[in-house]
JSON list of C-alpha atoms in Angstrom, two decimals:
[
{"chain": "A", "resi": 1, "resn": "UNK", "atom": "CA", "xyz": [33.31, -2.57, -25.23]},
{"chain": "A", "resi": 2, "resn": "UNK", "atom": "CA", "xyz": [35.13, -0.72, -22.46]},
{"chain": "A", "resi": 3, "resn": "UNK", "atom": "CA", "xyz": [32.37, 1.90, -22.20]},
{"chain": "A", "resi": 4, "resn": "UNK", "atom": "CA", "xyz": [29.72, -0.80, -21.82]},
{"chain": "A", "resi": 5, "resn": "UNK", "atom": "CA", "xyz": [31.79, -2.47, -19.13]},
{"chain": "A", "resi": 6, "resn": "UNK", "atom": "CA", "xyz": [32.32, 0.84, -17.34]},
{"chain": "A", "resi": 7, "resn": "UNK", "atom": "CA", "xyz": [28.57, 1.58, -17.50]},
{"chain": "A", "resi": 8, "resn": "UNK", "atom": "CA", "xyz": [27.79, -1.86, -16.11]},
{"chain": "A", "resi": 9, "resn": "UNK", "atom": "CA", "xyz": [30.24, -1.34, -13.24]},
{"chain": "A", "resi": 10, "resn": "UNK", "atom": "CA", "xyz": [28.76, 2.08, -12.39]},
{"chain": "A", "resi": 11, "resn": "UNK", "atom": "CA", "xyz": [25.24, 0.63, -12.54]},
{"chain": "A", "resi": 12, "resn": "UNK", "atom": "CA", "xyz": [26.28, -2.26, -10.32]},
{"chain": "A", "resi": 13, "resn": "UNK", "atom": "CA", "xyz": [27.83, 0.12, -7.76]},
{"chain": "A", "resi": 14, "resn": "UNK", "atom": "CA", "xyz": [24.70, 2.31, -7.70]},
{"chain": "A", "resi": 15, "resn": "UNK", "atom": "CA", "xyz": [22.39, -0.66, -7.28]},
{"chain": "A", "resi": 16, "resn": "UNK", "atom": "CA", "xyz": [24.63, -2.07, -4.56]},
{"chain": "A", "resi": 17, "resn": "UNK", "atom": "CA", "xyz": [24.49, 1.22, -2.64]},
{"chain": "A", "resi": 18, "resn": "UNK", "atom": "CA", "xyz": [20.70, 1.30, -3.04]},
{"chain": "A", "resi": 19, "resn": "UNK", "atom": "CA", "xyz": [20.49, -2.26, -1.74]},
{"chain": "A", "resi": 20, "resn": "UNK", "atom": "CA", "xyz": [22.65, -1.38, 1.27]},
{"chain": "A", "resi": 21, "resn": "UNK", "atom": "CA", "xyz": [20.53, 1.69, 2.10]},
{"chain": "A", "resi": 22, "resn": "UNK", "atom": "CA", "xyz": [17.31, -0.31, 1.84]},
{"chain": "A", "resi": 23, "resn": "UNK", "atom": "CA", "xyz": [18.76, -3.12, 3.96]},
{"chain": "A", "resi": 24, "resn": "UNK", "atom": "CA", "xyz": [19.81, -0.63, 6.64]},
{"chain": "A", "resi": 25, "resn": "UNK", "atom": "CA", "xyz": [16.31, 0.83, 6.73]},
{"chain": "A", "resi": 26, "resn": "UNK", "atom": "CA", "xyz": [14.85, -2.71, 6.77]},
{"chain": "A", "resi": 27, "resn": "UNK", "atom": "CA", "xyz": [16.89, -3.60, 9.87]},
{"chain": "A", "resi": 28, "resn": "UNK", "atom": "CA", "xyz": [15.83, -0.37, 11.57]},
{"chain": "A", "resi": 29, "resn": "UNK", "atom": "CA", "xyz": [12.16, -1.12, 10.86]},
{"chain": "A", "resi": 30, "resn": "UNK", "atom": "CA", "xyz": [12.58, -4.69, 12.12]},
{"chain": "A", "resi": 31, "resn": "UNK", "atom": "CA", "xyz": [13.95, -3.39, 15.41]},
{"chain": "A", "resi": 32, "resn": "UNK", "atom": "CA", "xyz": [11.15, -0.85, 15.73]},
{"chain": "A", "resi": 33, "resn": "UNK", "atom": "CA", "xyz": [8.51, -3.53, 14.98]},
{"chain": "A", "resi": 34, "resn": "UNK", "atom": "CA", "xyz": [9.89, -5.66, 17.80]},
{"chain": "A", "resi": 35, "resn": "UNK", "atom": "CA", "xyz": [9.70, -2.71, 20.21]},
{"chain": "A", "resi": 36, "resn": "UNK", "atom": "CA", "xyz": [6.18, -1.80, 19.04]},
{"chain": "A", "resi": 37, "resn": "UNK", "atom": "CA", "xyz": [4.93, -5.37, 19.50]},
{"chain": "A", "resi": 38, "resn": "UNK", "atom": "CA", "xyz": [6.27, -5.49, 23.03]},
{"chain": "A", "resi": 39, "resn": "UNK", "atom": "CA", "xyz": [4.70, -2.11, 23.76]},
{"chain": "A", "resi": 40, "resn": "UNK", "atom": "CA", "xyz": [1.41, -3.27, 22.21]},
{"chain": "A", "resi": 41, "resn": "UNK", "atom": "CA", "xyz": [1.29, -6.26, 24.56]},
{"chain": "A", "resi": 42, "resn": "UNK", "atom": "CA", "xyz": [1.78, -4.07, 27.63]},
{"chain": "A", "resi": 43, "resn": "UNK", "atom": "CA", "xyz": [-0.73, -1.43, 26.47]},
{"chain": "A", "resi": 44, "resn": "UNK", "atom": "CA", "xyz": [-3.43, -3.98, 25.63]},
{"chain": "A", "resi": 45, "resn": "UNK", "atom": "CA", "xyz": [-2.96, -5.66, 29.01]},
{"chain": "A", "resi": 46, "resn": "UNK", "atom": "CA", "xyz": [-3.43, -2.30, 30.76]},
{"chain": "A", "resi": 47, "resn": "UNK", "atom": "CA", "xyz": [-6.42, -1.48, 28.54]},
{"chain": "A", "resi": 48, "resn": "UNK", "atom": "CA", "xyz": [-8.16, -4.76, 29.32]},
{"chain": "A", "resi": 49, "resn": "UNK", "atom": "CA", "xyz": [-7.63, -4.23, 33.04]},
{"chain": "A", "resi": 50, "resn": "UNK", "atom": "CA", "xyz": [-8.94, -0.67, 32.71]},
{"chain": "A", "resi": 51, "resn": "UNK", "atom": "CA", "xyz": [-12.11, -1.94, 31.01]},
{"chain": "A", "resi": 52, "resn": "UNK", "atom": "CA", "xyz": [-12.56, -4.44, 33.84]},
{"chain": "A", "resi": 53, "resn": "UNK", "atom": "CA", "xyz": [-12.27, -1.57, 36.33]},
{"chain": "A", "resi": 54, "resn": "UNK", "atom": "CA", "xyz": [-14.96, 0.37, 34.46]},
{"chain": "A", "resi": 55, "resn": "UNK", "atom": "CA", "xyz": [-17.28, -2.61, 34.37]},
{"chain": "A", "resi": 56, "resn": "UNK", "atom": "CA", "xyz": [-16.81, -3.12, 38.10]},
{"chain": "A", "resi": 57, "resn": "UNK", "atom": "CA", "xyz": [-17.23, 0.58, 38.96]},
{"chain": "A", "resi": 58, "resn": "UNK", "atom": "CA", "xyz": [-20.38, 1.03, 36.87]},
{"chain": "A", "resi": 59, "resn": "UNK", "atom": "CA", "xyz": [-21.85, -2.19, 38.11]},
{"chain": "A", "resi": 60, "resn": "UNK", "atom": "CA", "xyz": [-23.13, -3.72, 34.87]},
{"chain": "A", "resi": 61, "resn": "UNK", "atom": "CA", "xyz": [-22.22, -4.21, 31.24]},
{"chain": "A", "resi": 62, "resn": "UNK", "atom": "CA", "xyz": [-24.39, -1.40, 29.82]},
{"chain": "A", "resi": 63, "resn": "UNK", "atom": "CA", "xyz": [-21.44, 1.01, 29.58]},
{"chain": "A", "resi": 64, "resn": "UNK", "atom": "CA", "xyz": [-20.51, -0.34, 26.13]},
{"chain": "A", "resi": 65, "resn": "UNK", "atom": "CA", "xyz": [-24.05, 0.23, 24.90]},
{"chain": "A", "resi": 66, "resn": "UNK", "atom": "CA", "xyz": [-24.09, 3.78, 26.30]},
{"chain": "A", "resi": 67, "resn": "UNK", "atom": "CA", "xyz": [-20.82, 4.68, 24.61]},
{"chain": "A", "resi": 68, "resn": "UNK", "atom": "CA", "xyz": [-21.86, 3.13, 21.30]},
{"chain": "A", "resi": 69, "resn": "UNK", "atom": "CA", "xyz": [-25.16, 5.02, 21.29]},
{"chain": "A", "resi": 70, "resn": "UNK", "atom": "CA", "xyz": [-23.62, 8.39, 22.21]},
{"chain": "A", "resi": 71, "resn": "UNK", "atom": "CA", "xyz": [-20.93, 8.48, 19.48]},
{"chain": "A", "resi": 72, "resn": "UNK", "atom": "CA", "xyz": [-21.93, 10.34, 16.31]},
{"chain": "A", "resi": 73, "resn": "UNK", "atom": "CA", "xyz": [-18.66, 10.49, 14.37]},
{"chain": "A", "resi": 74, "resn": "UNK", "atom": "CA", "xyz": [-15.13, 9.25, 14.86]},
{"chain": "A", "resi": 75, "resn": "UNK", "atom": "CA", "xyz": [-12.82, 11.51, 16.85]},
{"chain": "A", "resi": 76, "resn": "UNK", "atom": "CA", "xyz": [-9.73, 9.37, 16.25]},
{"chain": "A", "resi": 77, "resn": "UNK", "atom": "CA", "xyz": [-8.56, 9.34, 12.63]},
{"chain": "A", "resi": 78, "resn": "UNK", "atom": "CA", "xyz": [-5.64, 8.15, 10.56]},
{"chain": "A", "resi": 79, "resn": "UNK", "atom": "CA", "xyz": [-3.91, 9.96, 7.72]},
{"chain": "A", "resi": 80, "resn": "UNK", "atom": "CA", "xyz": [-1.25, 8.64, 5.39]},
{"chain": "A", "resi": 81, "resn": "UNK", "atom": "CA", "xyz": [1.99, 10.15, 4.21]},
{"chain": "A", "resi": 82, "resn": "UNK", "atom": "CA", "xyz": [4.70, 8.78, 1.97]},
{"chain": "A", "resi": 83, "resn": "UNK", "atom": "CA", "xyz": [8.39, 8.63, 2.72]},
{"chain": "A", "resi": 84, "resn": "UNK", "atom": "CA", "xyz": [11.00, 8.21, 0.00]},
{"chain": "A", "resi": 85, "resn": "UNK", "atom": "CA", "xyz": [13.82, 5.82, 0.82]},
{"chain": "A", "resi": 86, "resn": "UNK", "atom": "CA", "xyz": [16.25, 5.39, -2.09]},
{"chain": "A", "resi": 87, "resn": "UNK", "atom": "CA", "xyz": [13.49, 5.76, -4.65]},
{"chain": "A", "resi": 88, "resn": "UNK", "atom": "CA", "xyz": [11.02, 3.54, -2.81]},
{"chain": "A", "resi": 89, "resn": "UNK", "atom": "CA", "xyz": [7.89, 5.20, -1.47]},
{"chain": "A", "resi": 90, "resn": "UNK", "atom": "CA", "xyz": [6.91, 3.81, 1.93]},
{"chain": "A", "resi": 91, "resn": "UNK", "atom": "CA", "xyz": [3.48, 4.66, 3.36]},
{"chain": "A", "resi": 92, "resn": "UNK", "atom": "CA", "xyz": [3.38, 6.03, 6.88]},
{"chain": "A", "resi": 93, "resn": "UNK", "atom": "CA", "xyz": [0.22, 6.13, 8.94]},
{"chain": "A", "resi": 94, "resn": "UNK", "atom": "CA", "xyz": [-0.26, 8.96, 11.38]},
{"chain": "A", "resi": 95, "resn": "UNK", "atom": "CA", "xyz": [-3.04, 9.08, 13.96]},
{"chain": "A", "resi": 96, "resn": "UNK", "atom": "CA", "xyz": [-4.69, 12.27, 15.14]},
{"chain": "A", "resi": 97, "resn": "UNK", "atom": "CA", "xyz": [-7.75, 13.29, 17.10]},
{"chain": "A", "resi": 98, "resn": "UNK", "atom": "CA", "xyz": [-10.43, 15.62, 15.80]},
{"chain": "A", "resi": 99, "resn": "UNK", "atom": "CA", "xyz": [-11.10, 18.71, 17.84]},
{"chain": "A", "resi": 100, "resn": "UNK", "atom": "CA", "xyz": [-14.44, 19.17, 19.51]},
{"chain": "A", "resi": 101, "resn": "UNK", "atom": "CA", "xyz": [-16.31, 18.10, 22.59]},
{"chain": "A", "resi": 102, "resn": "UNK", "atom": "CA", "xyz": [-16.58, 14.48, 23.60]},
{"chain": "A", "resi": 103, "resn": "UNK", "atom": "CA", "xyz": [-19.79, 12.74, 22.58]},
{"chain": "A", "resi": 104, "resn": "UNK", "atom": "CA", "xyz": [-19.97, 10.83, 25.83]},
{"chain": "A", "resi": 105, "resn": "UNK", "atom": "CA", "xyz": [-19.21, 13.47, 28.44]},
{"chain": "A", "resi": 106, "resn": "UNK", "atom": "CA", "xyz": [-22.12, 12.36, 30.58]},
{"chain": "A", "resi": 107, "resn": "UNK", "atom": "CA", "xyz": [-21.28, 8.67, 30.38]},
{"chain": "A", "resi": 108, "resn": "UNK", "atom": "CA", "xyz": [-20.44, 7.33, 33.82]},
{"chain": "A", "resi": 109, "resn": "UNK", "atom": "CA", "xyz": [-21.64, 10.47, 35.52]},
{"chain": "A", "resi": 110, "resn": "UNK", "atom": "CA", "xyz": [-23.60, 8.52, 38.14]},
{"chain": "A", "resi": 111, "resn": "UNK", "atom": "CA", "xyz": [-20.66, 6.36, 39.10]},
{"chain": "A", "resi": 112, "resn": "UNK", "atom": "CA", "xyz": [-17.34, 5.41, 37.58]},
{"chain": "A", "resi": 113, "resn": "UNK", "atom": "CA", "xyz": [-16.74, 8.64, 35.60]},
{"chain": "A", "resi": 114, "resn": "UNK", "atom": "CA", "xyz": [-13.03, 8.74, 36.41]},
{"chain": "A", "resi": 115, "resn": "UNK", "atom": "CA", "xyz": [-12.59, 5.11, 35.42]},
{"chain": "A", "resi": 116, "resn": "UNK", "atom": "CA", "xyz": [-14.43, 5.75, 32.12]},
{"chain": "A", "resi": 117, "resn": "UNK", "atom": "CA", "xyz": [-12.11, 8.69, 31.32]},
{"chain": "A", "resi": 118, "resn": "UNK", "atom": "CA", "xyz": [-9.04, 6.64, 32.26]},
{"chain": "A", "resi": 119, "resn": "UNK", "atom": "CA", "xyz": [-10.24, 3.73, 30.14]},
{"chain": "A", "resi": 120, "resn": "UNK", "atom": "CA", "xyz": [-10.81, 6.05, 27.18]},
{"chain": "A", "resi": 121, "resn": "UNK", "atom": "CA", "xyz": [-7.25, 7.40, 27.42]},
{"chain": "A", "resi": 122, "resn": "UNK", "atom": "CA", "xyz": [-5.83, 3.89, 27.74]},
{"chain": "A", "resi": 123, "resn": "UNK", "atom": "CA", "xyz": [-7.64, 2.66, 24.64]},
{"chain": "A", "resi": 124, "resn": "UNK", "atom": "CA", "xyz": [-6.56, 5.80, 22.76]},
{"chain": "A", "resi": 125, "resn": "UNK", "atom": "CA", "xyz": [-2.94, 4.91, 23.51]},
{"chain": "A", "resi": 126, "resn": "UNK", "atom": "CA", "xyz": [-3.63, 1.32, 22.40]},
{"chain": "A", "resi": 127, "resn": "UNK", "atom": "CA", "xyz": [-5.04, 2.48, 19.05]},
{"chain": "A", "resi": 128, "resn": "UNK", "atom": "CA", "xyz": [-2.10, 4.87, 18.54]},
{"chain": "A", "resi": 129, "resn": "UNK", "atom": "CA", "xyz": [0.31, 2.00, 19.14]},
{"chain": "A", "resi": 130, "resn": "UNK", "atom": "CA", "xyz": [-1.68, -0.19, 16.76]},
{"chain": "A", "resi": 131, "resn": "UNK", "atom": "CA", "xyz": [-1.49, 2.48, 14.03]},
{"chain": "A", "resi": 132, "resn": "UNK", "atom": "CA", "xyz": [2.28, 2.77, 14.54]},
{"chain": "A", "resi": 133, "resn": "UNK", "atom": "CA", "xyz": [2.65, -1.00, 14.31]},
{"chain": "A", "resi": 134, "resn": "UNK", "atom": "CA", "xyz": [0.53, -1.13, 11.13]},
{"chain": "A", "resi": 135, "resn": "UNK", "atom": "CA", "xyz": [2.70, 1.55, 9.54]},
{"chain": "A", "resi": 136, "resn": "UNK", "atom": "CA", "xyz": [5.90, -0.32, 10.38]},
{"chain": "A", "resi": 137, "resn": "UNK", "atom": "CA", "xyz": [4.59, -3.67, 9.17]},
{"chain": "A", "resi": 138, "resn": "UNK", "atom": "CA", "xyz": [3.40, -2.18, 5.88]},
{"chain": "A", "resi": 139, "resn": "UNK", "atom": "CA", "xyz": [6.83, -0.64, 5.30]},
{"chain": "A", "resi": 140, "resn": "UNK", "atom": "CA", "xyz": [8.42, -3.98, 6.27]},
{"chain": "A", "resi": 141, "resn": "UNK", "atom": "CA", "xyz": [6.48, -5.92, 3.63]},
{"chain": "A", "resi": 142, "resn": "UNK", "atom": "CA", "xyz": [7.18, -3.36, 0.90]},
{"chain": "A", "resi": 143, "resn": "UNK", "atom": "CA", "xyz": [10.89, -3.15, 1.71]},
{"chain": "A", "resi": 144, "resn": "UNK", "atom": "CA", "xyz": [11.21, -6.92, 1.81]},
{"chain": "A", "resi": 145, "resn": "UNK", "atom": "CA", "xyz": [9.89, -7.22, -1.76]},
{"chain": "A", "resi": 146, "resn": "UNK", "atom": "CA", "xyz": [11.96, -4.30, -3.07]},
{"chain": "A", "resi": 147, "resn": "UNK", "atom": "CA", "xyz": [15.17, -5.59, -1.49]},
{"chain": "A", "resi": 148, "resn": "UNK", "atom": "CA", "xyz": [14.68, -8.98, -3.14]},
{"chain": "A", "resi": 149, "resn": "UNK", "atom": "CA", "xyz": [14.23, -7.35, -6.56]},
{"chain": "A", "resi": 150, "resn": "UNK", "atom": "CA", "xyz": [17.20, -5.00, -6.15]},
{"chain": "A", "resi": 151, "resn": "UNK", "atom": "CA", "xyz": [19.46, -7.80, -4.94]},
{"chain": "A", "resi": 152, "resn": "UNK", "atom": "CA", "xyz": [18.47, -9.89, -7.96]},
{"chain": "A", "resi": 153, "resn": "UNK", "atom": "CA", "xyz": [19.41, -6.98, -10.20]},
{"chain": "A", "resi": 154, "resn": "UNK", "atom": "CA", "xyz": [22.72, -6.46, -8.36]},
{"chain": "A", "resi": 155, "resn": "UNK", "atom": "CA", "xyz": [23.60, -10.14, -8.81]},
{"chain": "A", "resi": 156, "resn": "UNK", "atom": "CA", "xyz": [22.60, -10.04, -12.47]},
{"chain": "A", "resi": 157, "resn": "UNK", "atom": "CA", "xyz": [24.78, -6.98, -13.06]},
{"chain": "A", "resi": 158, "resn": "UNK", "atom": "CA", "xyz": [27.67, -8.69, -11.31]},
{"chain": "A", "resi": 159, "resn": "UNK", "atom": "CA", "xyz": [27.31, -11.81, -13.46]},
{"chain": "A", "resi": 160, "resn": "UNK", "atom": "CA", "xyz": [26.96, -9.68, -16.59]},
{"chain": "A", "resi": 161, "resn": "UNK", "atom": "CA", "xyz": [30.08, -7.68, -15.71]},
{"chain": "A", "resi": 162, "resn": "UNK", "atom": "CA", "xyz": [32.10, -10.79, -14.86]},
{"chain": "A", "resi": 163, "resn": "UNK", "atom": "CA", "xyz": [31.15, -12.67, -18.03]},
{"chain": "A", "resi": 164, "resn": "UNK", "atom": "CA", "xyz": [31.74, -9.76, -20.41]},
{"chain": "A", "resi": 165, "resn": "UNK", "atom": "CA", "xyz": [34.97, -8.43, -18.96]},
{"chain": "A", "resi": 166, "resn": "UNK", "atom": "CA", "xyz": [37.90, -8.99, -21.23]},
{"chain": "A", "resi": 167, "resn": "UNK", "atom": "CA", "xyz": [40.00, -11.89, -20.10]},
{"chain": "A", "resi": 168, "resn": "UNK", "atom": "CA", "xyz": [43.74, -11.53, -20.29]},
{"chain": "A", "resi": 169, "resn": "UNK", "atom": "CA", "xyz": [45.14, -13.64, -23.05]},
{"chain": "A", "resi": 170, "resn": "UNK", "atom": "CA", "xyz": [47.29, -16.45, -21.90]},
{"chain": "A", "resi": 171, "resn": "UNK", "atom": "CA", "xyz": [50.81, -16.23, -23.12]},
{"chain": "A", "resi": 172, "resn": "UNK", "atom": "CA", "xyz": [52.85, -19.25, -23.83]},
{"chain": "A", "resi": 173, "resn": "UNK", "atom": "CA", "xyz": [56.49, -18.69, -23.39]},
{"chain": "A", "resi": 174, "resn": "UNK", "atom": "CA", "xyz": [58.32, -21.60, -24.71]},
{"chain": "A", "resi": 175, "resn": "UNK", "atom": "CA", "xyz": [61.93, -21.97, -23.98]},
{"chain": "A", "resi": 176, "resn": "UNK", "atom": "CA", "xyz": [63.85, -23.01, -26.99]}
]
């Protein structure tokens, strides 16, 4: 009986430490999500203004059509990795750009070429921020579910240990 109780206590302690580690990581991710959302708002505001500058500099709305027609394959890609946090695998998305010449080097050559290049860089930063935010939110959802399960197990182990621990026998001392 004592060995079962000792095993239950060790299991409870291990699960409790796992729960604490996951909760710490969860709080860190929550803080980073808040920062990424604020950054995303600023970057998207700058990107929208940059697109308005391009539209004004070029003079009409055909710039979107020109860019769409000149692109052959995606230069901006996303790869996934996995990170192990206390036995839980969290996906991480990482953005990267393919090497090679730009498909729309001549776009905006007549007028507005600098604004087109600036707009491209701004939207690249926006997509990088979006990928970072997606990675954090995916990890957030997974950690939330895992923490709930682990905490349920910790509580069950605690209840099991408390109900099966030997209770001291009450002694009746009667004065005669």
